Amino acid sequence: MTVHVTLLPATIPAHLQAAAPSRVRDFNDDSTAEGVRYTYSVKGSGSLVVTRQDSEGYRIETVFGPSAWEEVAGDANSAIG
């Protein structure tokens, strides 16, 4: 499933805010090679970890600090704690 992360407005640099960039970051299964699946987990610290699973296993795709994101949607990953 695709994971959608909405970043907090403060994560957009001031010089780019006038251009109103999207605060949503998508990790889209449909735009990658077949067999790729994105999931997420939220750590006790509040950090959000997006993982990628493919034929080679799991790997961390990206990490957002607790003060960088405000909302996430998609499949939660219970396999990686």
PDB file of C-alpha atoms in Angstrom:
ATOM      1  CA  MET A   1       0.000   0.000   0.000  1.00  0.00           C
ATOM      2  CA  THR A   2       1.036   3.546  -0.472  1.00  0.00           C
ATOM      3  CA  VAL A   3       2.146   5.448   2.630  1.00  0.00           C
ATOM      4  CA  HIS A   4       1.175   9.137   2.781  1.00  0.00           C
ATOM      5  CA  VAL A   5       3.028  11.378   5.242  1.00  0.00           C
ATOM      6  CA  THR A   6       1.912  14.949   5.929  1.00  0.00           C
ATOM      7  CA  LEU A   7       4.776  17.100   7.157  1.00  0.00           C
ATOM      8  CA  LEU A   8       4.376  19.991   9.572  1.00  0.00           C
ATOM      9  CA  PRO A   9       4.502  23.458   7.943  1.00  0.00           C
ATOM     10  CA  ALA A  10       7.693  24.307   9.850  1.00  0.00           C
ATOM     11  CA  THR A  11       9.558  21.641   7.846  1.00  0.00           C
ATOM     12  CA  ILE A  12       9.247  23.740   4.679  1.00  0.00           C
ATOM     13  CA  PRO A  13      12.129  26.245   4.453  1.00  0.00           C
ATOM     14  CA  ALA A  14      10.977  29.887   4.630  1.00  0.00           C
ATOM     15  CA  HIS A  15      12.302  30.704   1.164  1.00  0.00           C
ATOM     16  CA  LEU A  16      10.105  27.946  -0.339  1.00  0.00           C
ATOM     17  CA  GLN A  17       6.897  28.623   1.589  1.00  0.00           C
ATOM     18  CA  ALA A  18       5.742  31.300  -0.866  1.00  0.00           C
ATOM     19  CA  ALA A  19       5.662  28.655  -3.601  1.00  0.00           C
ATOM     20  CA  ALA A  20       3.252  26.607  -1.418  1.00  0.00           C
ATOM     21  CA  PRO A  21       4.926  23.232  -1.932  1.00  0.00           C
ATOM     22  CA  SER A  22       2.994  20.131  -0.996  1.00  0.00           C
ATOM     23  CA  ARG A  23       3.531  18.976   2.559  1.00  0.00           C
ATOM     24  CA  VAL A  24       2.502  15.425   1.599  1.00  0.00           C
ATOM     25  CA  ARG A  25       5.174  12.858   0.839  1.00  0.00           C
ATOM     26  CA  ASP A  26       3.980   9.715  -0.912  1.00  0.00           C
ATOM     27  CA  PHE A  27       5.732   6.377  -0.947  1.00  0.00           C
ATOM     28  CA  ASN A  28       3.714   4.743  -3.695  1.00  0.00           C
ATOM     29  CA  ASP A  29       3.759   1.014  -4.373  1.00  0.00           C
ATOM     30  CA  ASP A  30       2.241   1.592  -7.812  1.00  0.00           C
ATOM     31  CA  SER A  31       5.125   3.751  -9.029  1.00  0.00           C
ATOM     32  CA  THR A  32       7.816   1.188  -8.251  1.00  0.00           C
ATOM     33  CA  ALA A  33       8.820  -2.223  -9.488  1.00  0.00           C
ATOM     34  CA  GLU A  34       6.345  -5.031  -8.961  1.00  0.00           C
ATOM     35  CA  GLY A  35       6.535  -6.677  -5.570  1.00  0.00           C
ATOM     36  CA  VAL A  36       7.468  -3.546  -3.591  1.00  0.00           C
ATOM     37  CA  ARG A  37       5.410  -2.674  -0.531  1.00  0.00           C
ATOM     38  CA  TYR A  38       5.756   0.367   1.731  1.00  0.00           C
ATOM     39  CA  THR A  39       4.730   0.317   5.379  1.00  0.00           C
ATOM     40  CA  TYR A  40       5.334   2.560   8.367  1.00  0.00           C
ATOM     41  CA  SER A  41       5.876   2.361  12.099  1.00  0.00           C
ATOM     42  CA  VAL A  42       5.907   4.998  14.808  1.00  0.00           C
ATOM     43  CA  LYS A  43       8.593   4.561  17.455  1.00  0.00           C
ATOM     44  CA  GLY A  44       8.225   5.384  21.146  1.00  0.00           C
ATOM     45  CA  SER A  45      10.199   8.577  20.529  1.00  0.00           C
ATOM     46  CA  GLY A  46       7.575   9.764  18.027  1.00  0.00           C
ATOM     47  CA  SER A  47       9.822   9.181  15.026  1.00  0.00           C
ATOM     48  CA  LEU A  48       8.087   7.860  11.926  1.00  0.00           C
ATOM     49  CA  VAL A  49       9.913   5.136  10.002  1.00  0.00           C
ATOM     50  CA  VAL A  50       8.865   4.249   6.444  1.00  0.00           C
ATOM     51  CA  THR A  51      10.062   0.822   5.363  1.00  0.00           C
ATOM     52  CA  ARG A  52      10.228  -0.816   1.983  1.00  0.00           C
ATOM     53  CA  GLN A  53       9.747  -4.531   1.472  1.00  0.00           C
ATOM     54  CA  ASP A  54      10.798  -6.254  -1.717  1.00  0.00           C
ATOM     55  CA  SER A  55      12.225  -9.617  -2.750  1.00  0.00           C
ATOM     56  CA  GLU A  56      15.399  -8.867  -0.769  1.00  0.00           C
ATOM     57  CA  GLY A  57      13.556  -8.174   2.495  1.00  0.00           C
ATOM     58  CA  TYR A  58      12.905  -5.042   4.546  1.00  0.00           C
ATOM     59  CA  ARG A  59      14.941  -1.854   4.526  1.00  0.00           C
ATOM     60  CA  ILE A  60      14.397   1.589   5.972  1.00  0.00           C
ATOM     61  CA  GLU A  61      13.357   4.000   3.236  1.00  0.00           C
ATOM     62  CA  THR A  62      13.280   7.158   5.375  1.00  0.00           C
ATOM     63  CA  VAL A  63      12.837   8.440   8.919  1.00  0.00           C
ATOM     64  CA  PHE A  64      10.974  11.580   9.983  1.00  0.00           C
ATOM     65  CA  GLY A  65      11.722  13.034  13.404  1.00  0.00           C
ATOM     66  CA  PRO A  66       8.864  13.518  15.869  1.00  0.00           C
ATOM     67  CA  SER A  67       8.631  17.247  15.159  1.00  0.00           C
ATOM     68  CA  ALA A  68       8.615  16.830  11.365  1.00  0.00           C
ATOM     69  CA  TRP A  69       5.327  15.064  10.677  1.00  0.00           C
ATOM     70  CA  GLU A  70       1.699  15.439  11.719  1.00  0.00           C
ATOM     71  CA  GLU A  71      -0.210  12.660   9.972  1.00  0.00           C
ATOM     72  CA  VAL A  72       0.419   9.306   8.320  1.00  0.00           C
ATOM     73  CA  ALA A  73      -1.857   6.940   6.408  1.00  0.00           C
ATOM     74  CA  GLY A  74      -1.191   3.526   4.947  1.00  0.00           C
ATOM     75  CA  ASP A  75      -0.237   0.111   6.248  1.00  0.00           C
ATOM     76  CA  ALA A  76       1.276   0.034   9.705  1.00  0.00           C
ATOM     77  CA  ASN A  77       4.223  -2.347   9.998  1.00  0.00           C
ATOM     78  CA  SER A  78       4.080  -4.525  13.067  1.00  0.00           C
ATOM     79  CA  ALA A  79       7.019  -6.697  11.930  1.00  0.00           C
ATOM     80  CA  ILE A  80       9.637  -4.033  12.636  1.00  0.00           C
ATOM     81  CA  GLY A  81       9.536  -2.640  16.167  1.00  0.00           C
TER      82      GLY A  81
END
